[in-house]
Short mmCIF file of C-alpha atoms and ligand atoms in Angstrom, two decimals:
data_model
loop_
_atom_site.label_atom_id
_atom_site.label_comp_id
_atom_site.label_asym_id
_atom_site.label_seq_id
_atom_site.Cartn_x
_atom_site.Cartn_y
_atom_site.Cartn_z
CA UNK A 1 -9.02 -0.97 46.03
CA UNK A 2 -10.84 1.23 48.98
CA UNK A 3 -13.79 0.60 50.47
CA UNK A 4 -16.49 2.10 52.46
CA UNK A 5 -18.39 0.59 54.59
CA UNK A 6 -21.44 2.14 56.73
CA UNK A 7 -22.70 -0.04 59.51
CA UNK A 8 -25.55 0.66 61.75
CA UNK A 9 -27.23 -1.71 64.80
CA UNK A 10 -30.82 -2.32 64.06
CA UNK A 11 -30.50 -4.41 60.96
CA UNK A 12 -28.22 -6.41 62.35
CA UNK A 13 -28.63 -10.66 63.18
CA UNK A 14 -30.13 -10.91 66.58
CA UNK A 15 -31.52 -7.63 67.01
CA UNK A 16 -35.18 -7.47 67.12
CA UNK A 17 -36.32 -4.57 69.76
CA UNK A 18 -35.63 -0.98 70.55
CA UNK A 19 -34.53 -2.29 74.30
CA UNK A 20 -31.56 -4.12 73.13
CA UNK A 21 -30.21 -1.08 71.93
CA UNK A 22 -30.14 1.67 74.47
CA UNK A 23 -26.95 1.31 77.22
CA UNK A 24 -27.59 -1.45 79.32
CA UNK A 25 -25.90 -4.84 79.36
CA UNK A 26 -28.29 -5.99 76.49
CA UNK A 27 -26.60 -3.58 74.43
CA UNK A 28 -23.24 -4.75 75.13
CA UNK A 29 -24.11 -8.09 73.53
CA UNK A 30 -26.07 -5.99 70.54
CA UNK A 31 -22.44 -3.75 69.87
CA UNK A 32 -20.67 -6.90 69.95
CA UNK A 33 -22.86 -9.08 67.35
CA UNK A 34 -22.24 -5.62 65.39
CA UNK A 35 -18.56 -5.56 65.01
CA UNK A 36 -18.62 -9.64 64.39
CA UNK A 37 -20.96 -8.82 61.04
CA UNK A 38 -18.85 -5.69 60.27
CA UNK A 39 -16.05 -8.06 60.29
CA UNK A 40 -17.65 -10.28 58.10
CA UNK A 41 -17.98 -7.55 55.32
CA UNK A 42 -14.64 -6.72 56.10
CA UNK A 43 -13.01 -10.13 55.64
CA UNK A 44 -15.07 -10.44 52.16
CA UNK A 45 -13.87 -6.95 51.20
CA UNK A 46 -10.47 -8.08 51.50
CA UNK A 47 -10.81 -11.62 50.13
CA UNK A 48 -12.53 -9.64 47.15
CA UNK A 49 -9.50 -7.74 46.43
CA UNK A 50 -9.65 -4.23 48.52
CA UNK A 51 -6.69 -3.19 49.87
CA UNK A 52 -8.03 -0.62 52.12
CA UNK A 53 -11.22 -0.39 54.45
CA UNK A 54 -12.98 2.24 56.78
CA UNK A 55 -15.65 1.60 58.36
CA UNK A 56 -18.23 4.64 59.44
CA UNK A 57 -20.14 3.75 62.63
CA UNK A 58 -23.06 5.37 62.14
CA UNK A 59 -25.98 4.37 64.86
CA UNK A 60 -26.93 6.67 67.75
CA UNK A 61 -23.50 8.37 69.11
CA UNK A 62 -21.53 6.62 66.16
CA UNK A 63 -19.78 4.65 68.48
CA UNK A 64 -20.92 1.38 68.97
CA UNK A 65 -18.54 -0.76 67.45
CA UNK A 66 -15.83 -2.23 69.74
CA UNK A 67 -12.28 -0.70 68.53
CA UNK A 68 -10.12 -3.84 70.04
CA UNK A 69 -12.51 -6.43 68.54
CA UNK A 70 -12.43 -5.18 64.96
CA UNK A 71 -10.79 -6.44 61.73
CA UNK A 72 -7.17 -4.91 62.24
CA UNK A 73 -7.08 -4.15 58.35
CA UNK A 74 -9.82 -1.76 58.88
CA UNK A 75 -10.03 1.69 59.78
CA UNK A 76 -12.82 2.86 62.10
CA UNK A 77 -14.72 6.31 61.96
CA UNK A 78 -16.18 6.46 65.48
CA UNK A 79 -17.73 9.40 67.56
CA UNK A 80 -21.02 11.62 66.53
CA UNK A 81 -19.88 15.29 65.89
CA UNK A 82 -20.12 14.80 62.26
CA UNK A 83 -20.78 17.09 59.67
CA UNK A 84 -21.24 14.16 57.23
CA UNK A 85 -23.21 12.15 60.06
CA UNK A 86 -23.05 8.35 58.66
CA UNK A 87 -20.74 9.02 55.62
CA UNK A 88 -18.04 10.88 57.56
CA UNK A 89 -14.67 10.54 55.77
CA UNK A 90 -16.52 9.35 52.11
CA UNK A 91 -14.78 11.13 49.29
CA UNK A 92 -13.96 10.29 45.65
CA UNK A 93 -11.23 8.04 46.38
CA UNK A 94 -13.33 5.12 47.29
CA UNK A 95 -14.28 2.21 44.79
CA UNK A 96 -17.68 1.36 46.26
CA UNK A 97 -19.84 1.73 49.35
CA UNK A 98 -21.37 -1.63 51.70
CA UNK A 99 -24.23 -0.95 54.24
CA UNK A 100 -24.36 -3.63 57.11
CA UNK A 101 -26.86 -3.49 59.43
CA UNK A 102 -29.25 -0.59 57.96
CA UNK A 103 -32.92 -0.33 58.74
CA UNK A 104 -35.98 0.34 56.92
CA UNK A 105 -37.10 3.85 56.27
CA UNK A 106 -39.77 5.73 58.79
CA UNK A 107 -43.28 4.18 57.42
CA UNK A 108 -46.07 2.07 58.35
CA UNK A 109 -44.53 -1.25 57.34
CA UNK A 110 -43.49 -4.09 59.36
CA UNK A 111 -39.89 -3.58 58.89
CA UNK A 112 -37.77 -3.87 62.33
CA UNK A 113 -37.15 -0.99 64.39
CA UNK A 114 -37.82 1.13 60.95
CA UNK A 115 -36.75 5.07 60.84
CA UNK A 116 -34.98 7.98 59.56
CA UNK A 117 -32.00 9.18 61.31
CA UNK A 118 -34.13 10.30 64.29
CA UNK A 119 -37.08 8.13 64.90
CA UNK A 120 -38.37 11.25 67.36
CA UNK A 121 -38.80 14.10 65.17
CA UNK A 122 -38.69 12.68 61.31
CA UNK A 123 -41.96 11.39 59.84
CA UNK A 124 -41.25 11.32 56.13
CA UNK A 125 -38.29 12.71 53.98
CA UNK A 126 -38.21 12.96 49.93
CA UNK A 127 -35.34 14.25 47.97
CA UNK A 128 -36.74 15.41 44.29
CA UNK A 129 -40.12 14.36 45.02
CA UNK A 130 -38.71 10.58 45.56
CA UNK A 131 -39.58 9.31 49.00
CA UNK A 132 -36.25 8.32 50.48
CA UNK A 133 -34.69 5.87 53.91
CA UNK A 134 -31.23 5.83 54.94
CA UNK A 135 -29.40 3.59 52.61
CA UNK A 136 -31.10 5.52 49.31
CA UNK A 137 -30.01 8.75 50.68
CA UNK A 138 -26.80 7.77 51.25
CA UNK A 139 -26.19 5.90 48.15
CA UNK A 140 -27.12 9.35 46.42
CA UNK A 141 -24.64 11.35 48.48
CA UNK A 142 -21.80 8.48 47.58
CA UNK A 143 -23.03 9.07 43.71
CA UNK A 144 -22.04 12.78 44.08
CA UNK A 145 -18.15 11.28 44.73
CA UNK A 146 -18.51 8.30 41.90
CA UNK A 147 -18.87 5.79 44.72
CA UNK A 148 -21.21 2.68 43.58
CA UNK A 149 -23.07 1.08 46.58
CA UNK A 150 -22.37 -2.77 45.62
CA UNK A 151 -23.95 -4.83 49.16
CA UNK A 152 -27.01 -4.07 51.56
CA UNK A 153 -28.08 -6.60 54.65
CA UNK A 154 -30.57 -5.95 56.92
CA UNK A 155 -34.24 -7.72 57.53
CA UNK A 156 -36.15 -8.79 54.30
CA UNK A 157 -38.49 -5.51 54.13
CA UNK A 158 -35.50 -2.78 54.29
CA UNK A 159 -33.83 -5.16 51.52
CA UNK A 160 -36.87 -5.13 49.14
CA UNK A 161 -37.52 -1.29 50.19
CA UNK A 162 -33.80 -0.32 49.26
CA UNK A 163 -34.15 -2.42 45.83
CA UNK A 164 -36.68 -0.27 44.82
CA UNK A 165 -33.89 2.35 44.15
CA UNK A 166 -30.79 -0.01 43.60
CA UNK A 167 -31.92 -2.77 42.02
CA UNK A 168 -28.30 -4.39 41.25
CA UNK A 169 -26.98 -3.75 44.76
CA UNK A 170 -26.05 -7.48 46.24
CA UNK A 171 -27.72 -8.60 49.46
CA UNK A 172 -28.11 -10.49 52.35
CA UNK A 173 -31.34 -10.83 54.45
CA UNK A 174 -30.43 -10.81 58.11
CA UNK A 175 -33.58 -11.74 59.85
CA UNK A 176 -37.33 -11.70 58.97
CA UNK A 177 -39.95 -9.10 60.02
CA UNK A 178 -42.75 -9.66 61.67
CA UNK A 179 -43.40 -6.35 63.12
CA UNK A 180 -41.50 -3.20 64.11
CA UNK A 181 -40.51 -4.94 67.16
CA UNK A 182 -40.37 -8.58 66.31
CA UNK A 183 -38.67 -10.56 64.21
CA UNK A 184 -37.94 -14.16 62.65
CA UNK A 185 -33.93 -14.58 63.53
CA UNK A 186 -31.54 -16.02 61.89
CA UNK A 187 -28.31 -17.74 63.76
CA UNK A 188 -25.79 -14.77 63.37
CA UNK A 189 -22.97 -17.18 62.42
CA UNK A 190 -24.74 -18.08 58.96
CA UNK A 191 -25.61 -14.50 58.63
CA UNK A 192 -22.09 -13.45 58.82
CA UNK A 193 -20.88 -16.25 56.28
CA UNK A 194 -23.69 -15.32 53.64
CA UNK A 195 -22.08 -11.73 54.09
CA UNK A 196 -18.52 -12.62 53.59
CA UNK A 197 -19.33 -14.92 50.48
CA UNK A 198 -21.40 -12.42 49.41
CA UNK A 199 -19.40 -9.37 49.81
CA UNK A 200 -16.61 -10.79 48.59
CA UNK A 201 -18.31 -11.81 45.37
CA UNK A 202 -19.84 -7.79 45.10
CA UNK A 203 -15.65 -6.88 45.35
CA UNK A 204 -14.85 -8.75 42.58
CA UNK A 205 -17.43 -7.97 40.34
CA UNK A 206 -17.04 -3.88 41.05
CA UNK A 207 -17.01 -3.04 37.89
CA UNK A 208 -20.91 -4.28 37.14
CA UNK A 209 -22.05 -1.57 39.69
CA UNK A 210 -22.59 2.41 38.59
CA UNK A 211 -22.96 5.25 41.23
CA UNK A 212 -26.60 6.53 42.08
CA UNK A 213 -26.68 9.98 40.45
CA UNK A 214 -29.50 11.93 40.65
CA UNK A 215 -30.38 15.24 38.83
CA UNK A 216 -29.11 18.50 40.84
CA UNK A 217 -30.36 20.85 42.34
CA UNK A 218 -32.04 19.27 44.79
CA UNK A 219 -35.11 19.72 46.59
CA UNK A 220 -35.34 18.56 49.74
CA UNK A 221 -38.71 17.91 51.80
CA UNK A 222 -39.06 17.07 55.53
CA UNK A 223 -42.32 16.07 57.25
CA UNK A 224 -41.72 15.89 61.28
CA UNK A 225 -43.58 14.47 63.83
CA UNK A 226 -44.55 17.73 65.38
CA UNK A 227 -44.68 21.46 64.27
CA UNK A 228 -42.57 22.78 67.42
CA UNK A 229 -39.81 20.80 65.48
CA UNK A 230 -40.60 21.61 61.78
CA UNK A 231 -40.44 25.57 62.75
CA UNK A 232 -37.60 25.85 64.48
CA UNK A 233 -35.99 24.75 61.16
CA UNK A 234 -36.75 27.55 59.39
CA UNK A 235 -33.86 29.58 61.72
CA UNK A 236 -31.76 27.86 58.69
CA UNK A 237 -32.55 30.87 56.15
CA UNK A 238 -33.59 29.10 52.75
CA UNK A 239 -35.79 26.89 54.70
CA UNK A 240 -39.47 27.02 53.71
CA UNK A 241 -42.40 25.95 55.60
CA UNK A 242 -45.04 24.03 53.49
CA UNK A 243 -47.50 22.89 56.07
CA UNK A 244 -46.99 23.14 60.06
CA UNK A 245 -44.95 20.11 59.84
CA UNK A 246 -43.45 19.99 56.38
CA UNK A 247 -40.57 22.06 55.37
CA UNK A 248 -39.03 22.40 51.69
CA UNK A 249 -35.32 23.66 51.01
CA UNK A 250 -33.36 23.67 47.63
CA UNK A 251 -29.62 23.41 47.12
CA UNK A 252 -27.24 23.27 44.33
CA UNK A 253 -25.89 19.88 45.14
CA UNK A 254 -26.46 16.65 47.00
CA UNK A 255 -23.61 16.91 49.67
CA UNK A 256 -24.84 20.39 50.52
CA UNK A 257 -28.15 19.02 50.92
CA UNK A 258 -27.40 16.28 52.59
CA UNK A 259 -25.82 18.58 55.71
CA UNK A 260 -28.26 20.79 55.37
CA UNK A 261 -30.96 18.07 56.05
CA UNK A 262 -28.59 16.89 58.84
CA UNK A 263 -28.36 20.15 60.47
CA UNK A 264 -32.50 20.46 59.82
CA UNK A 265 -32.74 17.04 61.83
CA UNK A 266 -30.24 18.27 64.90
CA UNK A 267 -32.33 21.35 65.14
CA UNK A 268 -35.97 19.38 65.00
CA UNK A 269 -34.40 17.05 67.71
CA UNK A 270 -33.31 19.35 69.99
CA UNK A 271 -36.91 21.26 69.46
CA UNK A 272 -38.50 18.44 70.52
CA UNK A 273 -39.28 19.26 74.43
CA UNK A 274 -38.58 22.97 73.60
CA UNK A 275 -35.18 24.07 72.44
CA UNK A 276 -34.13 25.95 76.20
CA UNK A 277 -35.28 22.46 77.46
CA UNK A 278 -32.46 21.03 75.60
CA UNK A 279 -29.70 23.63 75.81
CA UNK A 280 -28.10 25.18 78.99
CA UNK A 281 -28.45 28.84 78.92
ZN1 ZN B 301 -29.16 3.39 63.94
#
């Protein structure tokens, strides 16, 4: 039995502010906490019967997890030049996907450090008219490979948000959101114990979970924070502008749509302060 773990950092127990996640001595503490929380999920997965576990580091530069501290039974996808972003390496050989340390989508909610892929440019994303965050989007892509989502962990608001789309997924609340930059924290050791137990149970009950299969073709809509960001994504031929900040494109399948969405986000990030400001030419 082969399992994929998509790991992010904002939803890890102990994390409450963005300042803890930028490169400084504080960040070194939090990447250790991230690695330990991922280890709890790996232990649970192997106890539950997994024979192979691959972890994809999915935050920022996607190189946060400390490989020498990772449970040595797992392999790690690390590094940020990835066509499939947080899902690099996922295919139909996997039996389930687990989300550790994920966060709420960009919105007006109080979810801790909420955003959708890139807080600097994305205001809202919709797939076939449904507003999605990173977990829902990733679960839809996993559905194309017939891989069911079985477990999520993050703050209480993130967990309720995702359960609207994935009501049967097992979950652990890692902290209680107070506002976007404040949380009531639970001790990491307690969170790790619960993650290990619940991942073990989820893996044992794997046959209960269904992949999230959505209707194709896929229409993606992205509302960007600035018109300079939206406009530059129309350099991709199938991207249409609907309003000065909102774009839309349609793809035959969700995997192609996910890659195109990621391309649009990369372009929009580069265009935030003007393309020539961020490219050497
Ligand atoms: Zn992140």
